[in-house]
XYZ file of C-alpha atoms in Angstrom:
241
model
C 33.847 -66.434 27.594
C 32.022 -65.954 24.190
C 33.832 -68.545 22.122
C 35.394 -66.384 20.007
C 39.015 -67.462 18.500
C 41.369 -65.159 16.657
C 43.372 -66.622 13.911
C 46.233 -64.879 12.298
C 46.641 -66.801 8.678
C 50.035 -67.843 7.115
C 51.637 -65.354 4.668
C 49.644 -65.766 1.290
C 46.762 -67.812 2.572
C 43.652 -66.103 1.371
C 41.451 -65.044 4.244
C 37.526 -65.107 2.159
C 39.037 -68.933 1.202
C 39.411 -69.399 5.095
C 36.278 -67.509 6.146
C 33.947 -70.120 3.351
C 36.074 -72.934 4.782
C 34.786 -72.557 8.211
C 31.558 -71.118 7.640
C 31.097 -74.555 6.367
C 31.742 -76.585 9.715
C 28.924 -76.943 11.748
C 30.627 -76.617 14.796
C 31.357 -72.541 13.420
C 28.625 -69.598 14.206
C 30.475 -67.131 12.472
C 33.957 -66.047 10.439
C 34.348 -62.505 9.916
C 37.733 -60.686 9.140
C 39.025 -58.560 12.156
C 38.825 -55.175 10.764
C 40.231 -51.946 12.275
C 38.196 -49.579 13.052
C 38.860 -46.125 13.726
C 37.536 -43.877 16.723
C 34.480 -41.661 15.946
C 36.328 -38.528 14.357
C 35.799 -34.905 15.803
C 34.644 -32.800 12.954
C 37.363 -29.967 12.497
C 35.274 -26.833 11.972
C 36.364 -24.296 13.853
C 32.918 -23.702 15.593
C 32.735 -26.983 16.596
C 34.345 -27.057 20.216
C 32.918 -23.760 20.964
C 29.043 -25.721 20.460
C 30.131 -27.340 23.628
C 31.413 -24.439 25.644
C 28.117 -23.826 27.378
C 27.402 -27.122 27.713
C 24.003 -26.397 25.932
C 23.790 -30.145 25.289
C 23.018 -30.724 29.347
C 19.509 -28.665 29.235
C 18.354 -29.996 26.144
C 18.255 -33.363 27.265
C 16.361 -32.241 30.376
C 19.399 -33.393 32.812
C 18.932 -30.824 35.395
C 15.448 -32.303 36.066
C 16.900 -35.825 35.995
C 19.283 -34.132 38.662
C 16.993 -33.333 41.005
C 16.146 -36.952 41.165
C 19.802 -38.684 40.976
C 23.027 -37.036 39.963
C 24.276 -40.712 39.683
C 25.359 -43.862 41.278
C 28.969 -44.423 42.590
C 28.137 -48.383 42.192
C 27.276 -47.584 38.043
C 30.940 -48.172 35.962
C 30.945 -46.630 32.981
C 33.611 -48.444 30.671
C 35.568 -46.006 27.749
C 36.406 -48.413 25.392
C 38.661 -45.878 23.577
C 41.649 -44.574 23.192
C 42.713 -44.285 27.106
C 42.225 -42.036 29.445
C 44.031 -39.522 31.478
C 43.032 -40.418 34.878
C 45.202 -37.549 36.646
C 42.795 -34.865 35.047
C 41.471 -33.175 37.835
C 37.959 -33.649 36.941
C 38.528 -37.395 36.248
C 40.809 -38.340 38.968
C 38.741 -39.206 41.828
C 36.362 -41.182 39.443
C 38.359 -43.723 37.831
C 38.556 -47.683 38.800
C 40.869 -49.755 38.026
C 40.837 -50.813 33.630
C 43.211 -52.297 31.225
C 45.538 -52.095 28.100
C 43.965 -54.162 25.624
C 47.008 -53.133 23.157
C 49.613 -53.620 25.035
C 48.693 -55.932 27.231
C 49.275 -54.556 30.944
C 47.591 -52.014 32.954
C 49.018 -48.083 31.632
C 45.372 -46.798 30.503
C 46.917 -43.428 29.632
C 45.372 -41.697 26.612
C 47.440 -41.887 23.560
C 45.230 -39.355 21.547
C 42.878 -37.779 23.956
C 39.852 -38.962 22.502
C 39.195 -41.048 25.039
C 39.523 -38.110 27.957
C 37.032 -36.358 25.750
C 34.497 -39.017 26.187
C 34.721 -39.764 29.599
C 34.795 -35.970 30.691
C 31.091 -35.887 28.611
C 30.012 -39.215 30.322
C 31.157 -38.706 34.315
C 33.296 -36.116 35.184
C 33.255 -34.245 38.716
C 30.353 -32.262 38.454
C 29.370 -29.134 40.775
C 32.847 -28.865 41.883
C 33.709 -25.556 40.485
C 36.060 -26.654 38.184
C 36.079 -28.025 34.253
C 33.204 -29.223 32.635
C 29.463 -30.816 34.249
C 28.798 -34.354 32.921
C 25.752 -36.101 33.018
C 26.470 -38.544 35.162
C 27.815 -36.959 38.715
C 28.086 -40.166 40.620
C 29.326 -42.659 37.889
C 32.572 -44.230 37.801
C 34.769 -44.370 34.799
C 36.237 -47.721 33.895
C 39.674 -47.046 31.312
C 39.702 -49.696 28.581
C 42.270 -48.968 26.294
C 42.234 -51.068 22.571
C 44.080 -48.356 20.245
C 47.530 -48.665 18.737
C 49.633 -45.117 18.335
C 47.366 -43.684 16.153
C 43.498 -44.813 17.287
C 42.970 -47.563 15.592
C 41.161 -50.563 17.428
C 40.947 -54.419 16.100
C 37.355 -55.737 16.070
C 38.560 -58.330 18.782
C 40.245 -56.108 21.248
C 37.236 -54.466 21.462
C 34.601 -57.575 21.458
C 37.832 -58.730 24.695
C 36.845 -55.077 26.193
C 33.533 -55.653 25.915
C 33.625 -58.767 28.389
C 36.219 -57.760 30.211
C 33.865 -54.395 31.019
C 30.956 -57.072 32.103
C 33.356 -59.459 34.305
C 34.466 -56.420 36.338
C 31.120 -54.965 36.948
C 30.941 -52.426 34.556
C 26.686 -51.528 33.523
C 27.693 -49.176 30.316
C 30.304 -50.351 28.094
C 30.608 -47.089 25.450
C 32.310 -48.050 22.786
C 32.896 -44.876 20.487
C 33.989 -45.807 17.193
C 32.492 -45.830 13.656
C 31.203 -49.877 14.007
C 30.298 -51.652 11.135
C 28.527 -55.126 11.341
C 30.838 -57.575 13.373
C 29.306 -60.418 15.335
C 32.166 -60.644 17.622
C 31.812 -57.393 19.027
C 27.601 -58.401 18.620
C 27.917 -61.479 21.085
C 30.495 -59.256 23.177
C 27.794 -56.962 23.736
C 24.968 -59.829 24.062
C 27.293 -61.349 26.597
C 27.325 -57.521 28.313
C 23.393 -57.832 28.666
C 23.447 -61.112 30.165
C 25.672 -59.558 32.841
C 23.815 -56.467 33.704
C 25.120 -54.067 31.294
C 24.195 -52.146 28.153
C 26.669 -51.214 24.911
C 26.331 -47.613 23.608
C 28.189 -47.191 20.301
C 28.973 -44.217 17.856
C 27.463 -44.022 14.985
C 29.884 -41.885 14.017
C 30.509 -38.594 12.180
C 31.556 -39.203 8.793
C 28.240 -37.765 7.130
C 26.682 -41.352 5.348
C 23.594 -43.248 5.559
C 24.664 -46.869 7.497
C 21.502 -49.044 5.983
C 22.505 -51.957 8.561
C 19.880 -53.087 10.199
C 19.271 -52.113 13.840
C 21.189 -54.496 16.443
C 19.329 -55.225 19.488
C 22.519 -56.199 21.798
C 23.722 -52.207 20.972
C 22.392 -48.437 21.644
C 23.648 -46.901 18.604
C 24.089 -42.860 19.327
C 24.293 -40.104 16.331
C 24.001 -36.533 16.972
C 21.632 -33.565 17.003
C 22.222 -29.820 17.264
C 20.768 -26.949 19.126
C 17.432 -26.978 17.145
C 17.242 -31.252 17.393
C 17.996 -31.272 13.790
C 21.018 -33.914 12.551
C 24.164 -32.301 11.393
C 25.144 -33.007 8.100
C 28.644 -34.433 9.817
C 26.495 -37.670 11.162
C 25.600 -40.742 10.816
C 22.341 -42.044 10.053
C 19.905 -45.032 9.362
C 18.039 -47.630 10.603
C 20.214 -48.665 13.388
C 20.056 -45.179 15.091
């Protein structure tokens, strides 16, 4: 739907010779190598979880007074382009729509990591139920889009095919929550999101550095703040935030 083709080059053909060649043709918008990218890591200090226990995060955004207005929309999708998800979690299970295996192909969304059951439980789980965790999104349904191998790790292009996948099946927040760097095909993915309906919410992720891209209009790119609204020193930041 966006135009974008994925080559895989002989054995000893030089990809930067390949990516000049067609950047040449006028036919070509873009060549780009299809990097792996890794999910958005959780920071291992042992006080980290625990900042999350009492859900302080949910007041100091002001959602109880959005929730007096809307607890959410059971028409909204909200596709996890992640890791998988595991759909039989209590809290999850009566929110999830049908998604896909970008990996592997067919349609076993389960979580291989359970980074992806992380973000969904933040995004939409069951709320006021008396079980688990509140999310900020009550009503929302959560769309599994699976593009890891074994161990996380996501090609450029699965997620750019996750991306419009997430927008042909009526999905209005594609969150995409990995450490991106600049790559145009997951750029028109996201363009091609918007012209759909939707919006793309990325990581910025957690690894501590300055990112001095430019801001990208087609994305919301999300770092993190503490208690006091200050930045930890475990994110991501620059002009793209």
């Amino acid at each position: 739907q966006i135009g974008v083709k994925v080559l895989r080059l002989p054995a000893g053909v030089s990809e930067t010779a390949m990516m000049n060649v067609f950047r040449q043709r006028a036919e070509v918008d873009f060549a780009e190598p299809d990097y792996l990218y890794a999910p958005a890591i959780i920071p291992n200090d042992p006080w980290y979880s625990n900042q999350f226990a009492p859900e302080w995060h949910l007041p100091k955004i002001q959602a109880p007074t959005a929730w007096d207005i809307s607890t959410g929309s059971a028409n909204v999708n909200i596709a996890i382009i992640d890791t998988g998800v595991y759909g039989a979690h209590e809290d999850l299970a009566p929110k999830m729509v049908a998604g896909w295996n970008f990996y592997d192909g067919n349609s076993n969304t389960s979580d291989i990591t359970g980074h992806g059951t992380l973000v969904s439980g933040a995004a939409a789980a069951a709320s006021n139920n008396g079980v688990g965790v509140a999310s900020v999104c009550w009503g929302c349904k959560l769309m599994p889009l699976r593009v890891t191998d074994s161990g996380g790790m996501a090609l450029g292009s699965k997620i750019a095919e996750a991306i419009v996948w997430a927008g042909d099946h009526g999905a209005r927040v594609a969150n995409v929550s990995f450490e991106m760097f600049v790559s145009e095909a997951v750029t028109t993915a996201a363009q091609y999101l918007e012209s759909r309906g939707g919006v793309a919410v990325v990581s910025a992720g957690n690894s501590g550095t300055f990112d001095p891209t430019p801001d990208n209009p087609y994305f919301l790119k999300v770092s993190a703040t503490d208690k006091s609204d200050l930045v930890p020193s475990w994110s991501v930041t620059g002009n793209s935030i």
